[in-house]
Tab-separated table of N, CA and C in Angstrom:
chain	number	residue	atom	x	y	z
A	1	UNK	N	-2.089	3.093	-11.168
A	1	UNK	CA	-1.384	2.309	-10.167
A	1	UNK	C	-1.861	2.649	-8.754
A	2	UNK	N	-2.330	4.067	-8.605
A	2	UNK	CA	-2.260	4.674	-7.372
A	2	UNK	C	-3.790	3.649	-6.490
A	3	UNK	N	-5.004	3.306	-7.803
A	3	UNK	CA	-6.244	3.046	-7.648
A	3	UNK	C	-6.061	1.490	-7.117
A	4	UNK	N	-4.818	0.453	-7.776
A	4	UNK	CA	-4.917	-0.743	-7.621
A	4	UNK	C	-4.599	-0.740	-6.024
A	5	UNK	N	-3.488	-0.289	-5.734
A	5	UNK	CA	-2.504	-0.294	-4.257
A	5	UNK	C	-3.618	0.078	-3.488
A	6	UNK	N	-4.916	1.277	-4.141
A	6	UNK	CA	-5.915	1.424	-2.829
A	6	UNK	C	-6.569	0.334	-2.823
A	7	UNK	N	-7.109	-0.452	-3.317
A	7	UNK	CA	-7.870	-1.487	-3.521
A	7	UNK	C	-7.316	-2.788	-2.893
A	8	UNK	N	-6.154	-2.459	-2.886
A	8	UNK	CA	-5.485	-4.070	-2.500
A	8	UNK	C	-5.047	-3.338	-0.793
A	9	UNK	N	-4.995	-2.320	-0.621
A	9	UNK	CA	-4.702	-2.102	1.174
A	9	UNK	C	-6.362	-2.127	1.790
A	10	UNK	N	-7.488	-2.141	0.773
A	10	UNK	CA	-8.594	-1.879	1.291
A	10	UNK	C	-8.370	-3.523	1.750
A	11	UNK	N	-8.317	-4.411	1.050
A	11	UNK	CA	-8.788	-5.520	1.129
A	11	UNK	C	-7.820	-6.268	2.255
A	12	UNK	N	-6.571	-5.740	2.455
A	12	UNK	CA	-5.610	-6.220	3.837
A	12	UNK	C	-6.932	-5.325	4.770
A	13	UNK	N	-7.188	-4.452	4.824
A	13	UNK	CA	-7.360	-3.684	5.892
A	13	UNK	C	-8.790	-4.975	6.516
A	14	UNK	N	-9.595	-4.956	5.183
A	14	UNK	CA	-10.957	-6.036	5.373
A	14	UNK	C	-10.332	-7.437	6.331
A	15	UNK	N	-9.311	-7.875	5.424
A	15	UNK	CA	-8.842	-9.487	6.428
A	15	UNK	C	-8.747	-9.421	7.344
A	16	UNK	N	-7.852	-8.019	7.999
A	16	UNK	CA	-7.385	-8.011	9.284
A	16	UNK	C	-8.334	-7.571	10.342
A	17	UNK	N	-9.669	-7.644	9.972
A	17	UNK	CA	-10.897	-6.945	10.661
A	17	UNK	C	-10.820	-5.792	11.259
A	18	UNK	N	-9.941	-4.737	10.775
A	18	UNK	CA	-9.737	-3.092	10.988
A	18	UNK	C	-10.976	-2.611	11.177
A	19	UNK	N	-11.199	-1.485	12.066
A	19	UNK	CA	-12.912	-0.675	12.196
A	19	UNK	C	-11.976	0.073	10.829
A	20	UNK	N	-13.189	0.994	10.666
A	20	UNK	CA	-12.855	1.757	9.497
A	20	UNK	C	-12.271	3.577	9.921
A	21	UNK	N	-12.001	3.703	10.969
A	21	UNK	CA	-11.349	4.582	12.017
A	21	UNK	C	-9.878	4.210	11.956
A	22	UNK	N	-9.710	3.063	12.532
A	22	UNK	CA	-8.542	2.564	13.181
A	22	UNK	C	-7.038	2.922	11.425
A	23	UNK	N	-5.993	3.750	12.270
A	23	UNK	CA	-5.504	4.173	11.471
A	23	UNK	C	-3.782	3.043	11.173
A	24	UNK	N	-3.571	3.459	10.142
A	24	UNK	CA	-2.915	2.157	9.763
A	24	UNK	C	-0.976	2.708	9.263
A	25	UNK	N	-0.149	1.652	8.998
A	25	UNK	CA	1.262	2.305	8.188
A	25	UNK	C	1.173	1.065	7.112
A	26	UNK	N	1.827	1.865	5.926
A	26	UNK	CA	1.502	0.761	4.598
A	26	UNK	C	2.585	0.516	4.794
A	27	UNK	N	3.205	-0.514	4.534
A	27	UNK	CA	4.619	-0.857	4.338
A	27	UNK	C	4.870	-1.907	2.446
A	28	UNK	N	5.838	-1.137	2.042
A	28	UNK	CA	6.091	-2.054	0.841
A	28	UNK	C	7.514	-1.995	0.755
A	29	UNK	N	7.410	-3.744	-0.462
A	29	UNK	CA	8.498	-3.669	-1.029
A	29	UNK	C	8.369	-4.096	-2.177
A	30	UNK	N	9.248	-3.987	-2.744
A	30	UNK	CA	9.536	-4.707	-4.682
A	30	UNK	C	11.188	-5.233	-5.318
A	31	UNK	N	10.945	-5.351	-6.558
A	31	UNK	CA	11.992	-5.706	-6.983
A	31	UNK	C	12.406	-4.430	-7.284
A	32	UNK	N	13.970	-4.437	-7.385
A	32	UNK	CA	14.359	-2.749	-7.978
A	32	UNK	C	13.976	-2.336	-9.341
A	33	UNK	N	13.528	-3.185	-10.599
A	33	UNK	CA	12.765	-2.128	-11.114
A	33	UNK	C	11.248	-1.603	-10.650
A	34	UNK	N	10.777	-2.714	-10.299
A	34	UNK	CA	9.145	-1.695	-9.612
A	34	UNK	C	9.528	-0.917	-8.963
A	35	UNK	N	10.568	-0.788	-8.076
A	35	UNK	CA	10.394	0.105	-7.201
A	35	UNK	C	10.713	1.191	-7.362
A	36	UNK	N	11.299	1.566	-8.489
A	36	UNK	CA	10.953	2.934	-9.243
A	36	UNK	C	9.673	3.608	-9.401
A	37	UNK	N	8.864	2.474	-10.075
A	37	UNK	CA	7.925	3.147	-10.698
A	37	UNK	C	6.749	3.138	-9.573
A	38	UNK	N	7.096	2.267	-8.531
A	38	UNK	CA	6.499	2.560	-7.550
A	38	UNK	C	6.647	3.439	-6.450
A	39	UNK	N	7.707	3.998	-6.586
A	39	UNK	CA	8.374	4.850	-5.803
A	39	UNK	C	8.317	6.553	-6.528
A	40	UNK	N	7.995	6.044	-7.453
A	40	UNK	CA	7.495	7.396	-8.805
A	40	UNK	C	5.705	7.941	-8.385
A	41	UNK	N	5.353	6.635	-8.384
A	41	UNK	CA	3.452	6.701	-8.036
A	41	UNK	C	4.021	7.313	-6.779
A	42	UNK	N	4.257	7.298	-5.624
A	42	UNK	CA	4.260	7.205	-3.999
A	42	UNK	C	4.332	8.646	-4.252
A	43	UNK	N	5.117	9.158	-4.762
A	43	UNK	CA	5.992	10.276	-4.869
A	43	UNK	C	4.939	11.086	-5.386
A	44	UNK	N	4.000	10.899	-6.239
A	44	UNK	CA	3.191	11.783	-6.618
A	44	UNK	C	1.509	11.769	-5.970
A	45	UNK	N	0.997	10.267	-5.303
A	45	UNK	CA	0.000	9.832	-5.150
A	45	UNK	C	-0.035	9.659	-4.089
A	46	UNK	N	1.000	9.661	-2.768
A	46	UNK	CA	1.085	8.993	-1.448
A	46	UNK	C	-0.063	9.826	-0.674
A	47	UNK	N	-0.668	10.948	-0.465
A	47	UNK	CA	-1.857	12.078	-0.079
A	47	UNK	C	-2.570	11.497	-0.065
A	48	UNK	N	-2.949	10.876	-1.398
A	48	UNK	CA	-4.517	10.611	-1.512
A	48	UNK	C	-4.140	8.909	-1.410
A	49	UNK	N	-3.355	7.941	-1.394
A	49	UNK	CA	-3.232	7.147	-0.879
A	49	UNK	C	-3.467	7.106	0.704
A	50	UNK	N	-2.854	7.556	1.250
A	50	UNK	CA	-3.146	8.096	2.919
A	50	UNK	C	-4.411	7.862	3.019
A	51	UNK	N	-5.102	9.227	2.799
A	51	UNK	CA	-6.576	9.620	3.018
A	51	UNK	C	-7.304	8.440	2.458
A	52	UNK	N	-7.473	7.825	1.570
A	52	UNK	CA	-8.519	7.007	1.037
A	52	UNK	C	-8.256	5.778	1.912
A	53	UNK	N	-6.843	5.265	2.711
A	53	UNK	CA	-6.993	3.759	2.817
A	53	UNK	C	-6.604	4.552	4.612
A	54	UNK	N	-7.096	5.416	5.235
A	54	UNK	CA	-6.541	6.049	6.751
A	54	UNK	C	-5.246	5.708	6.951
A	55	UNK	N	-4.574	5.598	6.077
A	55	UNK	CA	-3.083	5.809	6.828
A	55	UNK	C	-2.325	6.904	6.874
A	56	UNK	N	-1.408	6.559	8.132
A	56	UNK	CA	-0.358	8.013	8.678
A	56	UNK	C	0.543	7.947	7.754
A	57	UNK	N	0.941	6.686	7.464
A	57	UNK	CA	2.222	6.562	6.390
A	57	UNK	C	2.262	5.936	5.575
A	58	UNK	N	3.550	5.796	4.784
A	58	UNK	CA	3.833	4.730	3.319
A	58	UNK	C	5.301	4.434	3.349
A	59	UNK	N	5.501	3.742	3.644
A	59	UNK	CA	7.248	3.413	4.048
A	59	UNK	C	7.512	2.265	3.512
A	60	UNK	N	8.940	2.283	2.685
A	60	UNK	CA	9.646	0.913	1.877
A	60	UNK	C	10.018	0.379	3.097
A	61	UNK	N	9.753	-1.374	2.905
A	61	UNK	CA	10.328	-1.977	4.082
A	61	UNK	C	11.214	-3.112	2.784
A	62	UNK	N	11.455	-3.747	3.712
A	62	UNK	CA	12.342	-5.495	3.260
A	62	UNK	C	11.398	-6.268	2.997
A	63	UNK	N	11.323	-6.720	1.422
A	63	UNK	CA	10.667	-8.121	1.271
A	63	UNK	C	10.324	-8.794	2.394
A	64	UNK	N	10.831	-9.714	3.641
A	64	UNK	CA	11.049	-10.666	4.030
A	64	UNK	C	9.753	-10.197	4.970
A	65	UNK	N	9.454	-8.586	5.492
A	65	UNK	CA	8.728	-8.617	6.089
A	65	UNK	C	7.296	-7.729	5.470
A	66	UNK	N	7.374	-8.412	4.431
A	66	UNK	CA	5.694	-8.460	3.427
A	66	UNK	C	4.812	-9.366	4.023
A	67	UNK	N	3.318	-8.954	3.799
A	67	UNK	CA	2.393	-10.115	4.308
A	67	UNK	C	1.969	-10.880	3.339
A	68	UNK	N	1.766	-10.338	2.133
A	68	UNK	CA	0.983	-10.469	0.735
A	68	UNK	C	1.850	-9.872	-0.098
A	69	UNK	N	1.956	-10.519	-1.465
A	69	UNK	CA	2.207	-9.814	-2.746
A	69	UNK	C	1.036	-9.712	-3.896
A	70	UNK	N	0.719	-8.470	-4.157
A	70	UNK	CA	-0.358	-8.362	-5.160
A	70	UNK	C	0.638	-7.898	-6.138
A	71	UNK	N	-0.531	-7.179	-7.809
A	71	UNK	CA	-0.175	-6.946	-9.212
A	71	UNK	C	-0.709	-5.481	-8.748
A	72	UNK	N	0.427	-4.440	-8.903
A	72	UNK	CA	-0.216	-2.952	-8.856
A	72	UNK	C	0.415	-2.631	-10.555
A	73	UNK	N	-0.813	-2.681	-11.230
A	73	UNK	CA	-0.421	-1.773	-12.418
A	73	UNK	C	0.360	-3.239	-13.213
A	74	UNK	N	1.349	-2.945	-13.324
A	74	UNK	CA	2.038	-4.295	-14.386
A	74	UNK	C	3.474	-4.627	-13.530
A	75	UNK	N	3.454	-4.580	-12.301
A	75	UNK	CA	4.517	-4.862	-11.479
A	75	UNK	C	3.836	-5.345	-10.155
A	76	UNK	N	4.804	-6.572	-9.888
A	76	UNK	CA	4.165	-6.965	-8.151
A	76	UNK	C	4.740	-6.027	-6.800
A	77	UNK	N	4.187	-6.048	-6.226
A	77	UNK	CA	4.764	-5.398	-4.666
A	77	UNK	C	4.596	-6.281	-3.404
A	78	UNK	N	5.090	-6.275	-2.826
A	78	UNK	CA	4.519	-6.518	-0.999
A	78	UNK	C	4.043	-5.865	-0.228
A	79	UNK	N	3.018	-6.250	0.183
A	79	UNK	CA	2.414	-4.717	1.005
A	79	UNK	C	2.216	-5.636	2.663
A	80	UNK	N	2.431	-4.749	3.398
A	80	UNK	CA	2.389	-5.156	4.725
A	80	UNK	C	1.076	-3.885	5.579
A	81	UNK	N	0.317	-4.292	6.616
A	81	UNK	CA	0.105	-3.103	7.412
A	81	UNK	C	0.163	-3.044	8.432
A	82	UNK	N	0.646	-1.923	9.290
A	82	UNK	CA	1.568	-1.952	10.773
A	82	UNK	C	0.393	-0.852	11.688
């Protein structure tokens, strides 16, 4: 799960024409069961999430203010970047 979420913030980071410096905040949300198991990954993977996609943080936000919803693993999320 930890590999898809990098892959899918790489590819926000690409749209939004980010240098590859410029440091970022992930923001997600889900339905309440993903967000267990996404909140399970975070909990164990958020480090090397950080480091691989430059972000300071990983913070649950509100659906409403998602940019995109991708498939991490076998559950959707919203991922935003701030």
């Amino acid at each position: 799960m930890a590999r898809d979420l990098i892959r899918h913030i790489q590819q926000l980071r690409k749209d939004a024409d980010l240098e590859e410096n410029d440091r970022i905040t992930i923001g997600w949300s889900a339905e309440r069961e993903a967000a267990t198991s996404i909140g399970q990954m975070l909990a164990e993977w958020s480090e090397t999430v950080c480091t691989e996609t430059r972000a300071d943080d990983v913070k649950s936000i509100d659906a409403s203010q998602a940019s995109k919803t991708v498939s991490v693993g076998e559950v959707s999320i919203g991922l935003r970047l701030v």
